[in-house]
Structure formats: C-alpha cells, structure tokens
Amino acid sequence: MAKIPGLPISDLLRHLEVESRRSGIPLNEFVMLLCDILGESRTGLYLRREECLNHAQMDLLNQYLERLQQHEPVQYILGRAFFYGREFTVSPAVLIPRPETEGLVELILSQARPGMKILDIGTGSGVIAVTLKASEPSLMVDATDISAEAIAIARRNADNHGCSVHFFEADLFPPLLEHYDLIVSNPPYIAPDEYLTLPPQVRDHEPVIALLAEDEGLDYYRRILSHSPRPGSATCSATRYFFEIGYRQAESMENLAYEAGFERVEILKDLNGLDRFAMID
Ligand code: GLN
C-alpha cells in the first residue's frame, strides 16, 4: 500500500475506510491502530478530527498499516488483547485469546467452589489461569506450558493483574504428582489437514505449536485424559476436566473419554451454537 501522507484525522479516517474496503480487513482494526497511536478513544478521535498527526505518529501509522496489510493480527501489532473484560499482553509466542474461550472460563466459574485447586494446561498467555484467579481469588491455580516464552508472558499477565498463579514450564503436567479438583485446557486441537485451510492471519502469524495436534486434533486430550505424558515426566489427575474442543470434535471427544474410563461427558455449546466445550468426570 502507498504511504499515507500527513492528513487531518477526518481525511485519514476516510482513507482508512477505502483501504479497509480494498483489503477486506475490518475498518475496526485500522481505527484501533490509529486510536493507539494517539492514545485516544474513538470519541477522542472524532473530537480531534481537524488535527493532523505529527511526523513520528504518521511514520508509526504507516508501519502499522504495512503490518496489517501483511495480515498480521492487530493484537500482535499492539501487543495486547482483551479477554473477559481484562487486558492481556500477547506476542507471536502465544495464541491470541479467543472469545469462545471466555465461555470455558464462565463454565468453570459456574462450577468451581471456593478454595478448589485448578490446573490450566497449555496456558499460553495465561488468560484462563489469570482470569480464574482474578475472578475467584480463593482458587489455587497452577498452570503449565511447554514454551518458556509463553510462561514469561503468562507470568507478566498474572503480575499485571495482581494474581498469584504458579507457573511451570512443562510438557502438560507440572513436575510434582498432584491431584487437582479441576483440570482445564484449551490445547492445540487443529488437525494437520485443517491447519492448511486456516486464514493467513492465523497460519502465518500465530504459533503453530499452540494450534496443531496430531491424531485428528485429539492428541492432547488423549494424553491428558490417559495421564500419559512423555516417558520420564510426571503425571496428574483431576476429579473433573474441562476442555475447549473443535466444533466437530464432540463425538470423538466422547468416545475418547469413555475409552479412557470416564463415566460422564457433557458437551456444551458456545455463543454461536457450536459444540465447543467438554466437561468430563
Ligand atoms: N490457554 C490459552 C488460551 O486459551 C492458550 C491456548 C493454546 O495455546 N492452545 O488462549
């Protein structure tokens, strides 16, 4: 895209509208970048519509727009995302939290009793663990991720929200043998063939390690439910498991859980009416 020259904000907005239509990238994302550069809300933008951006702001806007046109998600450009009404730091080392996952947190909060011990497996940016602890401080929350970079971001998010969560850099289970009241996970669940069909925002920018799973996307559920980490590492069990699942995975999730010896599997839908969560005990 051609560099935009310095224009009054009102003209700039019209220009961004044209760019949005041309590229198919939602106007909202363009406006978020502009708001961030000016440190303004949308109303603030409107009130300052006669002003021009200075050189530094214009340079930054042009850089951001270039990245947006490369399909880089706006959350990575700005380094933050919203989840359950809170702001979280994100980087390309972690998955951008999805609104569906808020449903998982809501489900757990409706079931958890004060003081319960919870493990969040594959915590990524830490959104599930931190939101649970911030919403119900009596919960004891542990969280794992295999990626050291993800753990560093999750720790930062916990600190920013004043939450004490114990983080472990580990493959699924923390190093100590423990029993949890609840184990929650939004693990990678995209099968290899489906991965190829994902939009470029996801496939070219989000971490493959956070998305892709073997065994038709079921590998992590199987490993968690069968308590079978890689040889030599610890294992954990729980009274109840909560998973986010792919919307076509309900039946295989049920079969997998019954085969692993569980007695009850409940599948719940997300706000779009798609099968999205599994509650297993
Ligand atoms: N638990 C994090 C989330 O829900 C990360 C999930 C993942 O990386 N698969 O956003």
Short mmCIF file of C-alpha atoms and ligand atoms in Angstrom, two decimals:
data_model
loop_
_atom_site.label_atom_id
_atom_site.label_comp_id
_atom_site.label_asym_id
_atom_site.label_seq_id
_atom_site.Cartn_x
_atom_site.Cartn_y
_atom_site.Cartn_z
CA MET A 1 0.00 0.00 0.00
CA ALA A 2 1.22 3.52 -0.77
CA LYS A 3 2.39 5.51 2.23
CA ILE A 4 -0.29 7.83 3.52
CA PRO A 5 0.76 11.47 3.67
CA GLY A 6 0.03 13.61 6.74
CA LEU A 7 -3.68 14.45 6.63
CA PRO A 8 -6.23 15.73 9.14
CA ILE A 9 -7.69 12.86 11.15
CA SER A 10 -11.08 13.15 9.40
CA ASP A 11 -9.44 12.66 5.97
CA LEU A 12 -7.25 9.93 7.38
CA LEU A 13 -10.34 8.06 8.54
CA ARG A 14 -11.87 8.29 5.08
CA HIS A 15 -8.63 7.00 3.62
CA LEU A 16 -8.64 4.07 6.05
CA GLU A 17 -12.21 3.27 5.05
CA VAL A 18 -11.10 2.96 1.45
CA GLU A 19 -8.15 0.76 2.47
CA SER A 20 -10.43 -1.42 4.55
CA ARG A 21 -12.82 -1.97 1.64
CA ARG A 22 -9.95 -2.65 -0.73
CA SER A 23 -8.18 -5.15 1.52
CA GLY A 24 -11.19 -6.76 3.21
CA ILE A 25 -9.57 -6.10 6.61
CA PRO A 26 -12.23 -4.75 9.03
CA LEU A 27 -12.22 -0.97 9.46
CA ASN A 28 -12.31 -1.51 13.21
CA GLU A 29 -8.72 -2.83 13.07
CA PHE A 30 -7.47 0.23 11.23
CA VAL A 31 -9.21 2.50 13.72
CA MET A 32 -7.75 0.58 16.69
CA LEU A 33 -4.24 1.31 15.39
CA LEU A 34 -5.00 5.00 14.95
CA CYS A 35 -6.54 5.22 18.43
CA ASP A 36 -3.47 3.55 19.91
CA ILE A 37 -1.05 5.94 18.24
CA LEU A 38 -2.98 8.94 19.51
CA GLY A 39 -3.75 7.41 22.91
CA GLU A 40 -7.40 8.22 22.23
CA SER A 41 -10.76 6.54 22.34
CA ARG A 42 -12.99 6.58 19.27
CA THR A 43 -14.83 9.60 20.62
CA GLY A 44 -11.47 11.29 21.20
CA LEU A 45 -10.57 10.71 17.55
CA TYR A 46 -13.78 12.36 16.49
CA LEU A 47 -13.22 15.34 18.77
CA ARG A 48 -9.73 15.81 17.34
CA ARG A 49 -10.80 15.24 13.74
CA GLU A 50 -9.37 18.56 12.50
CA GLU A 51 -5.86 17.79 13.85
CA CYS A 52 -3.02 16.26 11.86
CA LEU A 53 -0.69 13.54 13.12
CA ASN A 54 2.92 14.62 13.62
CA HIS A 55 5.75 13.01 11.63
CA ALA A 56 6.56 10.35 14.20
CA GLN A 57 2.89 9.37 14.51
CA MET A 58 2.48 9.27 10.75
CA ASP A 59 5.58 7.05 10.41
CA LEU A 60 4.27 4.69 13.05
CA LEU A 61 0.84 4.56 11.41
CA ASN A 62 2.43 3.71 8.05
CA GLN A 63 4.47 0.94 9.71
CA TYR A 64 1.41 -0.47 11.44
CA LEU A 65 -0.63 -0.37 8.24
CA GLU A 66 2.09 -2.21 6.39
CA ARG A 67 1.96 -4.97 9.01
CA LEU A 68 -1.83 -5.09 8.95
CA GLN A 69 -1.76 -5.50 5.17
CA GLN A 70 0.60 -8.47 5.68
CA HIS A 71 -2.31 -9.99 7.63
CA GLU A 72 -0.55 -9.62 10.96
CA PRO A 73 -3.25 -9.71 13.66
CA VAL A 74 -3.89 -6.30 15.19
CA GLN A 75 -3.38 -7.81 18.66
CA TYR A 76 0.25 -8.68 17.82
CA ILE A 77 0.85 -5.24 16.32
CA LEU A 78 -0.38 -3.61 19.53
CA GLY A 79 0.97 -6.34 21.85
CA ARG A 80 -2.27 -6.74 23.71
CA ALA A 81 -5.68 -8.38 23.59
CA PHE A 82 -8.83 -8.32 25.65
CA PHE A 83 -10.23 -11.36 27.40
CA TYR A 84 -13.14 -11.47 29.81
CA GLY A 85 -13.01 -7.69 30.22
CA ARG A 86 -9.31 -7.57 31.06
CA GLU A 87 -6.31 -6.56 29.02
CA PHE A 88 -3.54 -9.11 28.42
CA THR A 89 -0.10 -8.82 26.91
CA VAL A 90 0.34 -11.01 23.85
CA SER A 91 3.19 -11.70 21.44
CA PRO A 92 3.63 -14.03 18.47
CA ALA A 93 4.85 -16.63 21.01
CA VAL A 94 1.29 -17.11 22.28
CA LEU A 95 -2.12 -17.68 20.78
CA ILE A 96 -4.39 -14.63 20.70
CA PRO A 97 -7.18 -15.38 23.19
CA ARG A 98 -10.49 -16.16 21.50
CA PRO A 99 -13.95 -15.05 22.64
CA GLU A 100 -15.07 -18.72 22.66
CA THR A 101 -12.57 -19.40 25.44
CA GLU A 102 -14.39 -16.88 27.63
CA GLY A 103 -17.25 -19.40 27.61
CA LEU A 104 -14.90 -22.02 29.03
CA VAL A 105 -13.91 -19.71 31.87
CA GLU A 106 -17.54 -18.87 32.56
CA LEU A 107 -18.42 -22.57 32.70
CA ILE A 108 -15.64 -23.26 35.19
CA LEU A 109 -16.56 -20.28 37.36
CA SER A 110 -20.14 -21.58 37.49
CA GLN A 111 -18.88 -24.95 38.76
CA ALA A 112 -15.86 -24.12 40.92
CA ARG A 113 -16.24 -23.87 44.65
CA PRO A 114 -14.09 -21.60 46.82
CA GLY A 115 -10.62 -22.93 47.56
CA MET A 116 -10.57 -25.50 44.75
CA LYS A 117 -7.25 -26.47 43.23
CA ILE A 118 -7.13 -25.99 39.48
CA LEU A 119 -4.55 -26.76 36.80
CA ASP A 120 -4.59 -24.95 33.43
CA ILE A 121 -2.65 -27.00 30.87
CA GLY A 122 -1.10 -25.12 27.93
CA THR A 123 -1.73 -21.74 29.47
CA GLY A 124 -0.22 -19.69 26.61
CA SER A 125 -0.73 -16.04 27.51
CA GLY A 126 -2.24 -17.22 30.79
CA VAL A 127 -5.72 -15.88 30.08
CA ILE A 128 -7.61 -18.83 31.54
CA ALA A 129 -5.49 -19.20 34.68
CA VAL A 130 -5.28 -15.46 35.39
CA THR A 131 -8.98 -14.81 34.74
CA LEU A 132 -9.99 -17.66 37.04
CA LYS A 133 -7.74 -16.41 39.84
CA ALA A 134 -8.74 -12.77 39.33
CA SER A 135 -12.45 -13.66 39.35
CA GLU A 136 -12.29 -16.03 42.33
CA PRO A 137 -9.15 -15.30 44.39
CA SER A 138 -9.75 -18.24 46.77
CA LEU A 139 -8.98 -20.69 43.94
CA MET A 140 -5.48 -22.18 43.92
CA VAL A 141 -4.36 -22.04 40.34
CA ASP A 142 -1.37 -23.78 38.74
CA ALA A 143 -0.59 -23.50 35.05
CA THR A 144 1.80 -25.16 32.63
CA ASP A 145 3.14 -24.52 29.17
CA ILE A 146 5.91 -26.21 27.23
CA SER A 147 7.10 -22.85 25.88
CA ALA A 148 9.40 -20.75 28.07
CA GLU A 149 8.38 -17.65 26.10
CA ALA A 150 4.71 -18.33 26.79
CA ILE A 151 5.36 -18.83 30.51
CA ALA A 152 7.20 -15.48 30.63
CA ILE A 153 4.18 -13.73 29.07
CA ALA A 154 1.71 -15.56 31.31
CA ARG A 155 3.74 -14.55 34.40
CA ARG A 156 3.71 -10.95 33.26
CA ASN A 157 -0.06 -11.08 32.81
CA ALA A 158 -0.53 -12.60 36.26
CA ASP A 159 1.66 -9.85 37.78
CA ASN A 160 -0.20 -7.12 35.88
CA HIS A 161 -3.47 -8.35 37.33
CA GLY A 162 -2.02 -8.91 40.82
CA CYS A 163 -2.74 -12.64 40.66
CA SER A 164 -0.73 -15.35 42.29
CA VAL A 165 -0.64 -18.28 39.89
CA HIS A 166 2.07 -20.96 39.98
CA PHE A 167 3.53 -21.41 36.53
CA PHE A 168 5.58 -24.37 35.37
CA GLU A 169 7.46 -24.72 32.11
CA ALA A 170 6.48 -28.31 31.44
CA ASP A 171 5.05 -30.70 28.89
CA LEU A 172 1.40 -30.88 30.06
CA PHE A 173 1.86 -31.72 33.74
CA PRO A 174 3.76 -29.90 36.48
CA PRO A 175 6.78 -31.73 37.90
CA LEU A 176 5.04 -32.86 41.09
CA LEU A 177 2.48 -35.57 41.33
CA GLU A 178 -0.73 -33.83 42.33
CA HIS A 179 -4.42 -34.28 42.40
CA TYR A 180 -6.48 -31.34 41.22
CA ASP A 181 -10.17 -30.66 41.68
CA LEU A 182 -10.32 -29.41 38.13
CA ILE A 183 -8.03 -29.63 35.15
CA VAL A 184 -8.81 -27.18 32.38
CA SER A 185 -7.23 -26.97 28.96
CA ASN A 186 -7.69 -25.22 25.66
CA PRO A 187 -4.98 -27.28 23.99
CA PRO A 188 -3.96 -27.26 20.35
CA TYR A 189 -6.79 -29.09 18.54
CA ILE A 190 -6.44 -28.35 14.83
CA ALA A 191 -5.78 -31.44 12.71
CA PRO A 192 -2.93 -31.17 10.17
CA ASP A 193 -5.23 -31.11 7.09
CA GLU A 194 -7.46 -28.44 8.63
CA TYR A 195 -4.41 -26.35 9.53
CA LEU A 196 -3.74 -25.76 5.84
CA THR A 197 -7.18 -24.18 5.44
CA LEU A 198 -6.76 -21.59 8.22
CA PRO A 199 -6.78 -17.90 7.25
CA PRO A 200 -3.36 -16.22 6.79
CA GLN A 201 -3.79 -14.16 9.98
CA VAL A 202 -3.71 -17.44 11.90
CA ARG A 203 -1.50 -19.69 9.78
CA ASP A 204 1.24 -17.18 9.02
CA HIS A 205 1.36 -15.40 12.39
CA GLU A 206 0.08 -17.44 15.32
CA PRO A 207 2.32 -20.13 16.83
CA VAL A 208 1.82 -23.49 15.17
CA ILE A 209 2.70 -25.19 18.46
CA ALA A 210 -0.44 -23.61 20.01
CA LEU A 211 -2.76 -24.80 17.24
CA LEU A 212 -1.73 -28.06 15.65
CA ALA A 213 -2.40 -31.50 17.11
CA GLU A 214 -1.85 -34.97 15.70
CA ASP A 215 -4.38 -37.76 15.90
CA GLU A 216 -7.07 -35.71 14.09
CA GLY A 217 -6.55 -32.91 16.60
CA LEU A 218 -7.15 -35.18 19.58
CA ASP A 219 -3.60 -35.92 20.70
CA TYR A 220 -3.54 -33.57 23.69
CA TYR A 221 -6.96 -34.60 25.03
CA ARG A 222 -5.87 -38.23 24.82
CA ARG A 223 -2.60 -37.57 26.60
CA ILE A 224 -4.23 -35.53 29.35
CA LEU A 225 -7.06 -38.00 29.98
CA SER A 226 -4.82 -41.05 29.93
CA HIS A 227 -2.35 -39.26 32.24
CA SER A 228 0.33 -40.25 29.81
CA PRO A 229 2.99 -37.62 29.42
CA ARG A 230 6.23 -38.39 27.64
CA PRO A 231 8.31 -41.08 29.39
CA GLY A 232 10.11 -39.84 32.47
CA SER A 233 7.84 -36.86 33.23
CA ALA A 234 5.28 -36.54 35.97
CA THR A 235 1.54 -37.01 35.66
CA CYS A 236 -1.54 -35.53 37.29
CA SER A 237 -5.17 -36.41 37.67
CA ALA A 238 -8.31 -34.46 38.44
CA THR A 239 -11.82 -35.03 39.66
CA ARG A 240 -13.22 -33.19 36.65
CA TYR A 241 -11.86 -32.00 33.32
CA PHE A 242 -12.94 -29.03 31.23
CA PHE A 243 -11.77 -28.77 27.64
CA GLU A 244 -12.33 -26.42 24.78
CA ILE A 245 -12.83 -28.56 21.66
CA GLY A 246 -13.17 -28.08 17.91
CA TYR A 247 -16.82 -27.74 16.86
CA ARG A 248 -16.68 -31.07 15.00
CA GLN A 249 -14.90 -32.98 17.75
CA ALA A 250 -17.80 -33.65 20.15
CA GLU A 251 -18.36 -37.25 19.13
CA SER A 252 -14.70 -38.25 19.07
CA MET A 253 -14.19 -36.45 22.40
CA GLU A 254 -16.99 -38.50 23.95
CA ASN A 255 -15.59 -41.77 22.58
CA LEU A 256 -12.12 -40.89 23.73
CA ALA A 257 -13.27 -40.08 27.28
CA TYR A 258 -15.37 -43.26 27.64
CA GLU A 259 -12.47 -45.34 26.30
CA ALA A 260 -10.20 -43.71 28.91
CA GLY A 261 -12.61 -44.95 31.61
CA PHE A 262 -14.58 -41.77 32.40
CA GLU A 263 -18.27 -42.12 33.19
CA ARG A 264 -19.78 -38.83 32.19
CA VAL A 265 -19.14 -36.47 29.30
CA GLU A 266 -21.19 -33.37 28.79
CA ILE A 267 -20.77 -31.32 25.61
CA LEU A 268 -21.74 -27.65 25.78
CA LYS A 269 -22.16 -25.07 23.04
CA ASP A 270 -20.52 -21.70 22.51
CA LEU A 271 -22.45 -18.49 21.82
CA ASN A 272 -22.61 -19.38 18.12
CA GLY A 273 -24.46 -22.58 18.97
CA LEU A 274 -21.48 -24.79 18.09
CA ASP A 275 -20.25 -27.70 20.21
CA ARG A 276 -17.26 -26.16 21.95
CA PHE A 277 -16.72 -27.42 25.49
CA ALA A 278 -16.44 -30.83 27.12
CA MET A 279 -16.97 -31.45 30.82
CA ILE A 280 -15.69 -34.87 31.79
CA ASP A 281 -15.69 -36.83 35.05
N1 GLN B 1 -4.81 -21.28 27.09
C1 GLN B 1 -4.52 -20.28 26.13
C2 GLN B 1 -5.81 -19.73 25.54
O1 GLN B 1 -6.84 -20.27 25.76
C3 GLN B 1 -3.62 -20.82 25.04
C4 GLN B 1 -4.26 -21.91 24.24
C5 GLN B 1 -3.31 -22.53 23.22
O2 GLN B 1 -2.19 -22.04 23.05
N2 GLN B 1 -3.76 -23.57 22.59
O3 GLN B 1 -5.84 -18.76 24.84
#
